[in-house]
Amino acid sequence: MSKVRLRFAPSPTGALHIGGVRTALYNYLLAKQAGGKFILRIEDTDQTRYVPGAEAYIIEALEWCGLRPDEGPGFGGNYGPYRQSDRKALYEKYAQQLLDSGHAFYAFDTPEELDARREQEKEVGNHNFRYDPTTRHSMRNSEALGAAETQRLLDAGTPYTVRLKIPTDEIVKIQDLVRGEVQFQSNELDDRVLLKTDRMPTYHLANIVDDHLMEITHVIRGEEWLPSTAHHVLLYRAFGWEDTMPAFAHLPLIMKPTGKGKLSKRDGAKLGIPVFPLSWQGETEAESFVGFREAGFDPRAVLNFLALLGWNPGTEQEIFDLEGLIEAFSIEKIGKGGARFDYDKARWFNQQYIMHTPDADLVTTLKPLLAEKGVHQDDAFLLAFVALMKERATVYGDFWEQGYYFFQEVTTYDTKAVKKKWQAERVPLFEQLRASLLALGDTGVPEIEATVKNFLEVNGLGFGDVFPILRVAITGTTKGPAIYDVMALLGAEEVDRRLAKGYAVFNAL
RNA sequence: GGUCCGUUCGUCUAGGGGUCAGGACGCUAGGUUUUCAUCCUGGUAACACGGGUUCAAAUCCCGUACGGACUACCA
């Protein structure tokens, strides 16, 4: 068997959907596992849907995920060009080949005529008009018009499309790697357009020509392509390429978190969750979306989550890095049913990655985020901060959200827990504690702890009488890392300032 | 409507003739912790339905229901 080559072939019509990322991932995994190539091909044959920036977005998204193509636009490779608009002439040539061999025909029907015909059929109760062997002869095409008339129209420069001539009474069998054998009756298939009036190919033609020329061995794509796979098989046959036809695997779709249907970009905005890898700035607010990256996710967690959405290793292991996925992945273990997008699970994966990432690495990724907030502490401080917060963060943004007080004054005080503990007669006591803490100077946790405990003993107070006060005065919240750790990191003078301010706030309650 | 695909706890799933139907997320009870989080222990909860085949069916077959995709000169 020759070397394995898989391609990810997105269309640059906007931001790359998270399902597309999963498709890319599965392609990547299988390619790498087999020691083969992972190829990026841009399917931009629909000029009306082309969106500037979409291709750059796709590439940036793959890069963020760490799925680097071995071949593709900007990545080199000997099978280029890798952008279909740059291969236009090729498709015309192959369309001509099909025309010559009698596997395709010229169709002169305009879109308006086609629409009119559909309407007309609808009126007589036929809701599924199809351009196929049974209707072909009533349309304006080379099959119905004959050679002479066809030539006349061609000579006159009449716009035309090239359609695949579907054979009658054939059974097209597909061996799908995920679903097993799937059969189609050719009589149920339509004479699909191969080459459009603008001389650009449709997906169907381009995809077969390119996969053949690029020597693609496996086509892993979304389930939405399953119904047209019969056409693709027929195309391989028509070209005489059936013996090198790639293997097909159709992936189950990713479904909405709630309700019915497949996950759409609208679901993200509706539920306030990311469904794209990276943020996308559209023309309007409604066409702009936040990405997993901007939502504070680690790409490794996103990949891990995506990998397990529709695939499982057959063991109880859930945490996989890319290398581990490459090793464990197998196409047989891909599920058949659609998988609901579970944002909570995605968050859990992210939390796992944050907890298990070395502190120094966390500092590196957090630095730019903190810098945006005006934080420029040295690494030693950041390292200590990260160590205290990593078990409490689910997304990267949590480090700031839940730990801003390490870098600036407390903005809001959760006084509920303090109210009943803050008694007028104890205020002198707390002032005394503040003074002894300041006198201690910058020091370690054991010293602070000893001082506080001593204070507790001497004054006959319990933990519950003091900790909420210290905690809220210093951090503003009742949650967070051990307060001694926070105090040690902040330093005696800062703690003193915060206690003074906190006491003032409590006194005003 | 037609064609094709699918259906195990709320969710992701294991399991492919004989299992107490397993794990994870979530939720929940408790323990640890000055708090929160982590961590530990326990609980909750599923084979869509109906027929077959078989000594035995979540597992094989057929229907039904439900869900999904496709049905463009879009991918």
mmCIF file of N, CA and C (backbone and C1' of nucleotides) in Angstrom, chain A residues 11 43 45-46 49 109 111 128 161 163 179 193 196-197 203 223-225 255 260 308 310 312 316 318 333 337 340 345 391-392 467 471 478-480 482-483, chain B residues 1-8 10-16 22-27 33-39 66-75:
data_model
loop_
_atom_site.group_PDB
_atom_site.id
_atom_site.type_symbol
_atom_site.label_atom_id
_atom_site.label_comp_id
_atom_site.label_asym_id
_atom_site.label_seq_id
_atom_site.Cartn_x
_atom_site.Cartn_y
_atom_site.Cartn_z
ATOM 1 N N SER A 11 -13.998 25.271 3.188
ATOM 2 C CA SER A 11 -14.379 26.315 2.256
ATOM 3 C C SER A 11 -14.247 27.656 2.964
ATOM 4 N N GLU A 43 -11.135 25.015 -0.576
ATOM 5 C CA GLU A 43 -12.181 24.791 -1.580
ATOM 6 C C GLU A 43 -12.977 26.067 -1.820
ATOM 7 N N THR A 45 -14.349 27.344 -4.646
ATOM 8 C CA THR A 45 -14.908 27.365 -6.005
ATOM 9 C C THR A 45 -16.190 28.171 -6.103
ATOM 10 N N ASP A 46 -16.747 28.536 -4.972
ATOM 11 C CA ASP A 46 -17.945 29.374 -5.023
ATOM 12 C C ASP A 46 -17.539 30.822 -4.786
ATOM 13 N N ARG A 49 -19.604 33.128 -2.464
ATOM 14 C CA ARG A 49 -19.588 32.967 -1.011
ATOM 15 C C ARG A 49 -18.219 33.231 -0.394
ATOM 16 N N ASP A 109 -29.889 24.912 -19.661
ATOM 17 C CA ASP A 109 -30.982 25.460 -18.855
ATOM 18 C C ASP A 109 -30.450 26.568 -17.948
ATOM 19 N N PRO A 111 -30.778 29.123 -14.647
ATOM 20 C CA PRO A 111 -31.336 28.954 -13.293
ATOM 21 C C PRO A 111 -32.825 29.312 -13.273
ATOM 22 N N ASN A 128 -40.837 16.901 -5.805
ATOM 23 C CA ASN A 128 -39.405 16.635 -5.895
ATOM 24 C C ASN A 128 -38.957 16.424 -7.343
ATOM 25 N N THR A 161 -23.787 24.623 -18.429
ATOM 26 C CA THR A 161 -23.151 23.890 -17.339
ATOM 27 C C THR A 161 -22.866 22.500 -17.884
ATOM 28 N N ARG A 163 -23.194 18.622 -16.809
ATOM 29 C CA ARG A 163 -23.815 17.772 -15.792
ATOM 30 C C ARG A 163 -23.363 16.327 -15.917
ATOM 31 N N ARG A 179 -19.676 3.464 8.756
ATOM 32 C CA ARG A 179 -21.009 2.884 8.688
ATOM 33 C C ARG A 179 -21.145 1.535 7.992
ATOM 34 N N VAL A 193 -24.739 19.033 -11.374
ATOM 35 C CA VAL A 193 -23.877 19.970 -12.095
ATOM 36 C C VAL A 193 -22.424 19.747 -11.688
ATOM 37 N N LYS A 196 -19.880 24.803 -13.497
ATOM 38 C CA LYS A 196 -20.874 25.873 -13.482
ATOM 39 C C LYS A 196 -20.690 26.795 -14.672
ATOM 40 N N THR A 197 -21.644 27.674 -14.869
ATOM 41 C CA THR A 197 -21.591 28.606 -15.991
ATOM 42 C C THR A 197 -20.323 29.450 -15.974
ATOM 43 N N TYR A 203 -18.302 21.432 -6.042
ATOM 44 C CA TYR A 203 -17.561 20.614 -5.074
ATOM 45 C C TYR A 203 -17.319 19.224 -5.627
ATOM 46 N N GLU A 223 -20.903 13.865 7.964
ATOM 47 C CA GLU A 223 -21.991 13.019 7.495
ATOM 48 C C GLU A 223 -22.844 13.695 6.420
ATOM 49 N N GLU A 224 -22.821 15.012 6.394
ATOM 50 C CA GLU A 224 -23.641 15.704 5.403
ATOM 51 C C GLU A 224 -23.237 15.354 3.974
ATOM 52 N N TRP A 225 -22.064 14.744 3.833
ATOM 53 C CA TRP A 225 -21.605 14.370 2.492
ATOM 54 C C TRP A 225 -22.007 12.965 2.081
ATOM 55 N N MET A 255 -24.152 17.997 17.468
ATOM 56 C CA MET A 255 -25.495 18.548 17.627
ATOM 57 C C MET A 255 -25.560 19.691 18.633
ATOM 58 N N LYS A 260 -33.067 20.720 19.007
ATOM 59 C CA LYS A 260 -32.855 19.811 17.893
ATOM 60 C C LYS A 260 -31.904 20.362 16.848
ATOM 61 N N LEU A 308 -12.920 13.311 21.788
ATOM 62 C CA LEU A 308 -13.822 12.384 22.482
ATOM 63 C C LEU A 308 -15.293 12.606 22.116
ATOM 64 N N GLY A 310 -17.547 11.832 19.732
ATOM 65 C CA GLY A 310 -17.763 11.028 18.542
ATOM 66 C C GLY A 310 -16.744 9.917 18.377
ATOM 67 N N ASN A 312 -14.075 7.242 20.896
ATOM 68 C CA ASN A 312 -13.596 6.867 22.224
ATOM 69 C C ASN A 312 -12.510 5.835 22.059
ATOM 70 N N GLU A 316 -10.794 3.507 29.604
ATOM 71 C CA GLU A 316 -11.408 4.557 30.413
ATOM 72 C C GLU A 316 -10.560 5.804 30.495
ATOM 73 N N GLU A 318 -9.320 9.356 29.541
ATOM 74 C CA GLU A 318 -10.006 10.504 28.945
ATOM 75 C C GLU A 318 -9.065 11.641 28.577
ATOM 76 N N LYS A 333 -13.433 3.012 16.044
ATOM 77 C CA LYS A 333 -14.018 3.444 17.313
ATOM 78 C C LYS A 333 -14.820 4.738 17.183
ATOM 79 N N GLY A 337 -23.761 7.760 15.844
ATOM 80 C CA GLY A 337 -24.808 8.724 16.128
ATOM 81 C C GLY A 337 -24.250 10.119 16.363
ATOM 82 N N ARG A 340 -23.981 15.363 20.988
ATOM 83 C CA ARG A 340 -24.376 16.678 21.452
ATOM 84 C C ARG A 340 -23.178 17.430 22.022
ATOM 85 N N LYS A 345 -18.502 19.742 29.688
ATOM 86 C CA LYS A 345 -17.418 18.779 29.558
ATOM 87 C C LYS A 345 -16.178 19.467 29.000
ATOM 88 N N GLU A 391 -5.587 25.643 40.742
ATOM 89 C CA GLU A 391 -6.618 24.647 41.061
ATOM 90 C C GLU A 391 -8.011 25.258 41.124
ATOM 91 N N ARG A 392 -8.036 26.545 40.983
ATOM 92 C CA ARG A 392 -9.330 27.226 41.085
ATOM 93 C C ARG A 392 -9.828 27.773 39.754
ATOM 94 N N PHE A 467 -10.831 34.670 60.502
ATOM 95 C CA PHE A 467 -10.515 34.443 59.087
ATOM 96 C C PHE A 467 -11.404 35.175 58.087
ATOM 97 N N ARG A 471 -9.789 37.657 55.431
ATOM 98 C CA ARG A 471 -9.980 37.291 54.030
ATOM 99 C C ARG A 471 -10.702 38.371 53.235
ATOM 100 N N THR A 478 -14.834 35.787 50.097
ATOM 101 C CA THR A 478 -14.666 34.698 51.065
ATOM 102 C C THR A 478 -14.058 33.469 50.409
ATOM 103 N N LYS A 479 -13.859 33.567 49.111
ATOM 104 C CA LYS A 479 -13.283 32.433 48.405
ATOM 105 C C LYS A 479 -11.813 32.673 48.109
ATOM 106 N N GLY A 480 -11.115 31.622 47.751
ATOM 107 C CA GLY A 480 -9.748 31.805 47.290
ATOM 108 C C GLY A 480 -8.735 30.971 48.031
ATOM 109 N N ALA A 482 -5.490 29.803 50.423
ATOM 110 C CA ALA A 482 -5.267 29.965 51.865
ATOM 111 C C ALA A 482 -4.809 31.390 52.138
ATOM 112 N N ILE A 483 -5.420 32.025 53.116
ATOM 113 C CA ILE A 483 -5.168 33.448 53.325
ATOM 114 C C ILE A 483 -3.731 33.740 53.752
ATOM 115 P P G B 1 -43.340 13.518 5.475
ATOM 116 O "O5'" G B 1 -43.278 13.495 3.862
ATOM 117 C "C5'" G B 1 -44.425 13.066 3.127
ATOM 118 C "C4'" G B 1 -44.061 13.094 1.663
ATOM 119 C "C3'" G B 1 -42.848 12.264 1.288
ATOM 120 O "O3'" G B 1 -43.213 10.925 1.001
ATOM 121 C "C1'" G B 1 -42.587 14.440 0.403
ATOM 122 P P G B 2 -42.244 9.724 1.386
ATOM 123 O "O5'" G B 2 -41.031 9.926 0.372
ATOM 124 C "C5'" G B 2 -41.157 9.513 -0.990
ATOM 125 C "C4'" G B 2 -39.877 9.792 -1.704
ATOM 126 C "C3'" G B 2 -38.651 9.122 -1.104
ATOM 127 O "O3'" G B 2 -38.508 7.796 -1.588
ATOM 128 C "C1'" G B 2 -38.182 11.400 -1.458
ATOM 129 P P U B 3 -37.842 6.689 -0.655
ATOM 130 O "O5'" U B 3 -36.296 7.082 -0.689
ATOM 131 C "C5'" U B 3 -35.543 6.913 -1.885
ATOM 132 C "C4'" U B 3 -34.152 7.437 -1.679
ATOM 133 C "C3'" U B 3 -33.421 6.878 -0.471
ATOM 134 O "O3'" U B 3 -32.839 5.611 -0.745
ATOM 135 C "C1'" U B 3 -33.173 9.219 -0.503
ATOM 136 P P C B 4 -32.708 4.536 0.430
ATOM 137 O "O5'" C B 4 -31.538 5.139 1.324
ATOM 138 C "C5'" C B 4 -30.200 5.160 0.859
ATOM 139 C "C4'" C B 4 -29.361 6.052 1.733
ATOM 140 C "C3'" C B 4 -29.269 5.648 3.201
ATOM 141 O "O3'" C B 4 -28.328 4.610 3.406
ATOM 142 C "C1'" C B 4 -29.671 7.957 3.075
ATOM 143 P P C B 5 -28.473 3.663 4.694
ATOM 144 O "O5'" C B 5 -28.041 4.630 5.889
ATOM 145 C "C5'" C B 5 -26.708 5.103 5.971
ATOM 146 C "C4'" C B 5 -26.576 6.062 7.122
ATOM 147 C "C3'" C B 5 -26.984 5.523 8.481
ATOM 148 O "O3'" C B 5 -25.981 4.738 9.059
ATOM 149 C "C1'" C B 5 -27.917 7.663 8.202
ATOM 150 P P G B 6 -26.420 3.562 10.069
ATOM 151 O "O5'" G B 6 -26.922 4.319 11.381
ATOM 152 C "C5'" G B 6 -25.991 4.931 12.255
ATOM 153 C "C4'" G B 6 -26.693 5.936 13.133
ATOM 154 C "C3'" G B 6 -27.448 5.382 14.339
ATOM 155 O "O3'" G B 6 -26.545 5.173 15.403
ATOM 156 C "C1'" G B 6 -28.765 7.010 13.251
ATOM 157 P P U B 7 -26.918 4.029 16.487
ATOM 158 O "O5'" U B 7 -28.057 4.714 17.396
ATOM 159 C "C5'" U B 7 -27.743 5.932 18.115
ATOM 160 C "C4'" U B 7 -28.940 6.282 18.972
ATOM 161 C "C3'" U B 7 -29.297 5.175 19.975
ATOM 162 O "O3'" U B 7 -29.625 5.686 21.261
ATOM 163 C "C1'" U B 7 -31.122 5.589 18.489
ATOM 164 P P U B 8 -28.436 6.092 22.255
ATOM 165 O "O5'" U B 8 -28.393 4.842 23.232
ATOM 166 C "C5'" U B 8 -29.603 4.244 23.679
ATOM 167 C "C4'" U B 8 -29.358 3.577 24.986
ATOM 168 C "C3'" U B 8 -28.827 4.488 26.083
ATOM 169 O "O3'" U B 8 -29.889 5.161 26.735
ATOM 170 C "C1'" U B 8 -27.504 2.553 25.986
ATOM 171 P P G B 10 -31.782 9.848 31.295
ATOM 172 O "O5'" G B 10 -31.352 11.359 31.057
ATOM 173 C "C5'" G B 10 -32.266 12.248 30.409
ATOM 174 C "C4'" G B 10 -31.550 13.554 30.170
ATOM 175 C "C3'" G B 10 -30.258 13.405 29.373
ATOM 176 O "O3'" G B 10 -30.520 13.520 27.988
ATOM 177 C "C1'" G B 10 -29.824 14.618 31.373
ATOM 178 P P U B 11 -29.624 12.730 26.957
ATOM 179 O "O5'" U B 11 -28.231 13.466 27.136
ATOM 180 C "C5'" U B 11 -28.011 14.759 26.577
ATOM 181 C "C4'" U B 11 -26.551 15.102 26.685
ATOM 182 C "C3'" U B 11 -25.607 14.048 26.134
ATOM 183 O "O3'" U B 11 -25.446 14.168 24.733
ATOM 184 C "C1'" U B 11 -24.884 14.657 28.277
ATOM 185 P P C B 12 -25.050 12.889 23.890
ATOM 186 O "O5'" C B 12 -23.520 12.686 24.278
ATOM 187 C "C5'" C B 12 -22.542 13.637 23.875
ATOM 188 C "C4'" C B 12 -21.177 13.150 24.272
ATOM 189 C "C3'" C B 12 -20.881 11.723 23.841
ATOM 190 O "O3'" C B 12 -20.479 11.671 22.487
ATOM 191 C "C1'" C B 12 -20.274 11.991 26.105
ATOM 192 P P U B 13 -20.755 10.361 21.648
ATOM 193 O "O5'" U B 13 -19.902 9.312 22.459
ATOM 194 C "C5'" U B 13 -20.293 7.966 22.560
ATOM 195 C "C4'" U B 13 -19.501 7.353 23.679
ATOM 196 C "C3'" U B 13 -19.640 5.850 23.811
ATOM 197 O "O3'" U B 13 -18.765 5.201 22.899
ATOM 198 C "C1'" U B 13 -19.867 6.858 25.941
ATOM 199 P P A B 14 -19.119 3.741 22.431
ATOM 200 O "O5'" A B 14 -18.677 2.900 23.706
ATOM 201 C "C5'" A B 14 -17.318 2.914 24.114
ATOM 202 C "C4'" A B 14 -17.097 1.951 25.246
ATOM 203 C "C3'" A B 14 -17.541 0.519 24.984
ATOM 204 O "O3'" A B 14 -16.559 -0.163 24.229
ATOM 205 C "C1'" A B 14 -18.161 1.184 27.166
ATOM 206 P P G B 15 -16.925 -1.056 22.969
ATOM 207 O "O5'" G B 15 -17.755 -2.224 23.633
ATOM 208 C "C5'" G B 15 -17.106 -3.140 24.517
ATOM 209 C "C4'" G B 15 -18.198 -3.779 25.342
ATOM 210 C "C3'" G B 15 -19.232 -4.507 24.512
ATOM 211 O "O3'" G B 15 -18.737 -5.787 24.135
ATOM 212 C "C1'" G B 15 -20.296 -3.175 26.160
ATOM 213 P P G B 16 -19.170 -7.156 23.925
ATOM 214 O "O5'" G B 16 -20.390 -6.810 22.997
ATOM 215 C "C5'" G B 16 -21.517 -7.653 22.974
ATOM 216 C "C4'" G B 16 -21.780 -8.159 21.574
ATOM 217 C "C3'" G B 16 -20.560 -8.868 20.953
ATOM 218 O "O3'" G B 16 -20.833 -10.242 20.748
ATOM 219 C "C1'" G B 16 -21.261 -6.949 19.625
ATOM 220 P P G B 22 -23.206 -1.085 36.022
ATOM 221 O "O5'" G B 22 -21.732 -0.501 36.127
ATOM 222 C "C5'" G B 22 -20.641 -1.388 36.337
ATOM 223 C "C4'" G B 22 -19.447 -0.911 35.556
ATOM 224 C "C3'" G B 22 -19.227 0.606 35.586
ATOM 225 O "O3'" G B 22 -18.582 1.031 36.768
ATOM 226 C "C1'" G B 22 -19.112 -0.124 33.371
ATOM 227 P P G B 23 -18.887 2.481 37.364
ATOM 228 O "O5'" G B 23 -17.997 3.413 36.428
ATOM 229 C "C5'" G B 23 -16.584 3.223 36.375
ATOM 230 C "C4'" G B 23 -15.999 4.066 35.280
ATOM 231 C "C3'" G B 23 -16.275 5.559 35.378
ATOM 232 O "O3'" G B 23 -15.401 6.200 36.275
ATOM 233 C "C1'" G B 23 -16.671 4.837 33.164
ATOM 234 P P A B 24 -15.866 7.517 37.037
ATOM 235 O "O5'" A B 24 -15.891 8.604 35.859
ATOM 236 C "C5'" A B 24 -14.664 9.009 35.250
ATOM 237 C "C4'" A B 24 -14.968 9.997 34.162
ATOM 238 C "C3'" A B 24 -15.845 11.171 34.583
ATOM 239 O "O3'" A B 24 -15.098 12.188 35.214
ATOM 240 C "C1'" A B 24 -16.677 10.266 32.575
ATOM 241 P P C B 25 -15.806 13.171 36.247
ATOM 242 O "O5'" C B 25 -16.699 14.086 35.288
ATOM 243 C "C5'" C B 25 -16.087 14.987 34.379
ATOM 244 C "C4'" C B 25 -17.158 15.707 33.596
ATOM 245 C "C3'" C B 25 -18.209 16.429 34.432
ATOM 246 O "O3'" C B 25 -17.761 17.701 34.860
ATOM 247 C "C1'" C B 25 -19.284 15.180 32.744
ATOM 248 P P G B 26 -18.219 18.239 36.309
ATOM 249 O "O5'" G B 26 -19.801 18.319 36.162
ATOM 250 C "C5'" G B 26 -20.389 19.255 35.274
ATOM 251 C "C4'" G B 26 -21.879 19.048 35.239
ATOM 252 C "C3'" G B 26 -22.576 19.075 36.590
ATOM 253 O "O3'" G B 26 -22.828 20.404 36.996
ATOM 254 C "C1'" G B 26 -23.365 17.240 35.329
ATOM 255 P P C B 27 -22.703 20.764 38.562
ATOM 256 O "O5'" C B 27 -23.967 20.014 39.191
ATOM 257 C "C5'" C B 27 -25.283 20.350 38.764
ATOM 258 C "C4'" C B 27 -26.264 19.345 39.292
ATOM 259 C "C3'" C B 27 -26.161 19.059 40.784
ATOM 260 O "O3'" C B 27 -26.814 20.035 41.565
ATOM 261 C "C1'" C B 27 -26.335 17.020 39.601
ATOM 262 P P U B 33 -9.473 18.986 58.115
ATOM 263 O "O5'" U B 33 -9.334 20.179 57.080
ATOM 264 C "C5'" U B 33 -8.106 20.391 56.377
ATOM 265 C "C4'" U B 33 -8.275 21.550 55.434
ATOM 266 C "C3'" U B 33 -8.863 22.809 56.046
ATOM 267 O "O3'" U B 33 -7.864 23.576 56.701
ATOM 268 C "C1'" U B 33 -9.920 22.354 53.958
ATOM 269 P P U B 34 -8.146 24.140 58.210
ATOM 270 O "O5'" U B 34 -9.400 25.076 58.029
ATOM 271 C "C5'" U B 34 -10.260 25.337 59.140
ATOM 272 C "C4'" U B 34 -10.913 26.660 58.941
ATOM 273 C "C3'" U B 34 -11.453 26.885 57.545
ATOM 274 O "O3'" U B 34 -12.742 26.307 57.401
ATOM 275 C "C1'" U B 34 -10.229 28.789 58.235
ATOM 276 P P U B 35 -13.062 25.508 56.064
ATOM 277 O "O5'" U B 35 -13.424 26.678 55.056
ATOM 278 C "C5'" U B 35 -14.525 27.552 55.348
ATOM 279 C "C4'" U B 35 -14.665 28.554 54.232
ATOM 280 C "C3'" U B 35 -14.741 27.960 52.842
ATOM 281 O "O3'" U B 35 -16.058 27.556 52.538
ATOM 282 C "C1'" U B 35 -13.233 29.773 52.848
ATOM 283 P P C B 36 -16.294 26.277 51.628
ATOM 284 O "O5'" C B 36 -15.775 26.728 50.200
ATOM 285 C "C5'" C B 36 -16.474 27.737 49.474
ATOM 286 C "C4'" C B 36 -15.661 28.126 48.262
ATOM 287 C "C3'" C B 36 -15.208 26.982 47.369
ATOM 288 O "O3'" C B 36 -16.227 26.584 46.481
ATOM 289 C "C1'" C B 36 -13.394 28.437 47.750
ATOM 290 P P A B 37 -16.338 25.061 46.046
ATOM 291 O "O5'" A B 37 -14.960 24.794 45.286
ATOM 292 C "C5'" A B 37 -14.759 25.321 43.981
ATOM 293 C "C4'" A B 37 -13.315 25.139 43.578
ATOM 294 C "C3'" A B 37 -12.799 23.710 43.512
ATOM 295 O "O3'" A B 37 -13.162 23.056 42.310
ATOM 296 C "C1'" A B 37 -11.230 25.053 44.628
ATOM 297 P P U B 38 -13.356 21.473 42.282
ATOM 298 O "O5'" U B 38 -11.897 20.922 42.619
ATOM 299 C "C5'" U B 38 -10.839 21.072 41.675
ATOM 300 C "C4'" U B 38 -9.542 20.634 42.298
ATOM 301 C "C3'" U B 38 -9.473 19.169 42.706
ATOM 302 O "O3'" U B 38 -9.152 18.355 41.595
ATOM 303 C "C1'" U B 38 -8.648 20.504 44.467
ATOM 304 P P C B 39 -9.906 16.981 41.419
ATOM 305 O "O5'" C B 39 -9.455 16.169 42.703
ATOM 306 C "C5'" C B 39 -8.086 15.832 42.891
ATOM 307 C "C4'" C B 39 -7.906 15.218 44.254
ATOM 308 C "C3'" C B 39 -8.896 14.113 44.582
ATOM 309 O "O3'" C B 39 -8.480 12.873 44.050
ATOM 310 C "C1'" C B 39 -8.794 15.621 46.393
ATOM 311 P P C B 66 -43.142 9.808 14.810
ATOM 312 O "O5'" C B 66 -41.784 10.211 15.525
ATOM 313 C "C5'" C B 66 -41.778 10.607 16.901
ATOM 314 C "C4'" C B 66 -40.370 10.596 17.419
ATOM 315 C "C3'" C B 66 -39.367 11.439 16.639
ATOM 316 O "O3'" C B 66 -39.429 12.814 16.980
ATOM 317 C "C1'" C B 66 -38.424 9.332 17.071
ATOM 318 P P G B 67 -39.086 13.892 15.872
ATOM 319 O "O5'" G B 67 -37.492 13.766 15.812
ATOM 320 C "C5'" G B 67 -36.718 14.182 16.926
ATOM 321 C "C4'" G B 67 -35.284 13.804 16.711
ATOM 322 C "C3'" G B 67 -34.637 14.373 15.462
ATOM 323 O "O3'" G B 67 -34.251 15.720 15.628
ATOM 324 C "C1'" G B 67 -34.072 12.098 15.667
ATOM 325 P P G B 68 -34.281 16.672 14.341
ATOM 326 O "O5'" G B 68 -32.985 16.180 13.554
ATOM 327 C "C5'" G B 68 -31.716 16.295 14.159
ATOM 328 C "C4'" G B 68 -30.691 15.602 13.315
ATOM 329 C "C3'" G B 68 -30.579 16.083 11.880
ATOM 330 O "O3'" G B 68 -29.837 17.288 11.799
ATOM 331 C "C1'" G B 68 -30.538 13.730 11.914
ATOM 332 P P A B 69 -30.133 18.288 10.596
ATOM 333 O "O5'" A B 69 -29.360 17.571 9.400
ATOM 334 C "C5'" A B 69 -27.943 17.463 9.435
ATOM 335 C "C4'" A B 69 -27.494 16.598 8.301
ATOM 336 C "C3'" A B 69 -27.890 17.073 6.913
ATOM 337 O "O3'" A B 69 -27.002 18.063 6.432
ATOM 338 C "C1'" A B 69 -28.379 14.790 7.110
ATOM 339 P P C B 70 -27.556 19.191 5.464
ATOM 340 O "O5'" C B 70 -27.832 18.381 4.122
ATOM 341 C "C5'" C B 70 -26.753 17.778 3.423
ATOM 342 C "C4'" C B 70 -27.300 16.897 2.339
ATOM 343 C "C3'" C B 70 -28.257 17.569 1.354
ATOM 344 O "O3'" C B 70 -27.551 18.279 0.351
ATOM 345 C "C1'" C B 70 -29.178 15.514 2.039
ATOM 346 P P U B 71 -28.262 19.514 -0.372
ATOM 347 O "O5'" U B 71 -29.516 18.840 -1.093
ATOM 348 C "C5'" U B 71 -29.366 18.146 -2.322
ATOM 349 C "C4'" U B 71 -30.700 17.596 -2.723
ATOM 350 C "C3'" U B 71 -31.773 18.644 -3.006
ATOM 351 O "O3'" U B 71 -31.662 19.163 -4.321
ATOM 352 C "C1'" U B 71 -32.663 16.929 -1.654
ATOM 353 P P A B 72 -32.183 20.570 -4.645
ATOM 354 O "O5'" A B 72 -31.212 20.877 -5.869
ATOM 355 C "C5'" A B 72 -29.963 21.380 -5.712
ATOM 356 C "C4'" A B 72 -29.798 22.616 -6.581
ATOM 357 C "C3'" A B 72 -28.362 22.647 -7.106
ATOM 358 O "O3'" A B 72 -28.215 22.815 -8.488
ATOM 359 C "C1'" A B 72 -28.806 24.422 -5.482
ATOM 360 P P C B 73 -28.835 23.734 -9.456
ATOM 361 O "O5'" C B 73 -27.442 24.389 -9.876
ATOM 362 C "C5'" C B 73 -26.278 23.560 -9.922
ATOM 363 C "C4'" C B 73 -25.114 24.502 -9.964
ATOM 364 C "C3'" C B 73 -25.410 25.722 -9.067
ATOM 365 O "O3'" C B 73 -24.539 25.800 -7.971
ATOM 366 C "C1'" C B 73 -24.973 26.361 -11.381
ATOM 367 P P C B 74 -23.177 26.548 -7.823
ATOM 368 O "O5'" C B 74 -23.298 27.191 -6.365
ATOM 369 C "C5'" C B 74 -23.940 26.457 -5.344
ATOM 370 C "C4'" C B 74 -23.104 26.641 -4.111
ATOM 371 C "C3'" C B 74 -22.065 25.550 -3.890
ATOM 372 O "O3'" C B 74 -20.897 25.796 -4.659
ATOM 373 C "C1'" C B 74 -23.225 26.023 -1.884
ATOM 374 P P A B 75 -19.709 24.763 -4.733
ATOM 375 O "O5'" A B 75 -19.081 25.118 -3.305
ATOM 376 C "C5'" A B 75 -17.976 24.420 -2.808
ATOM 377 C "C4'" A B 75 -18.040 24.392 -1.301
ATOM 378 C "C3'" A B 75 -17.572 23.055 -0.738
ATOM 379 O "O3'" A B 75 -16.166 23.067 -0.567
ATOM 380 C "C1'" A B 75 -19.702 23.532 0.148
#
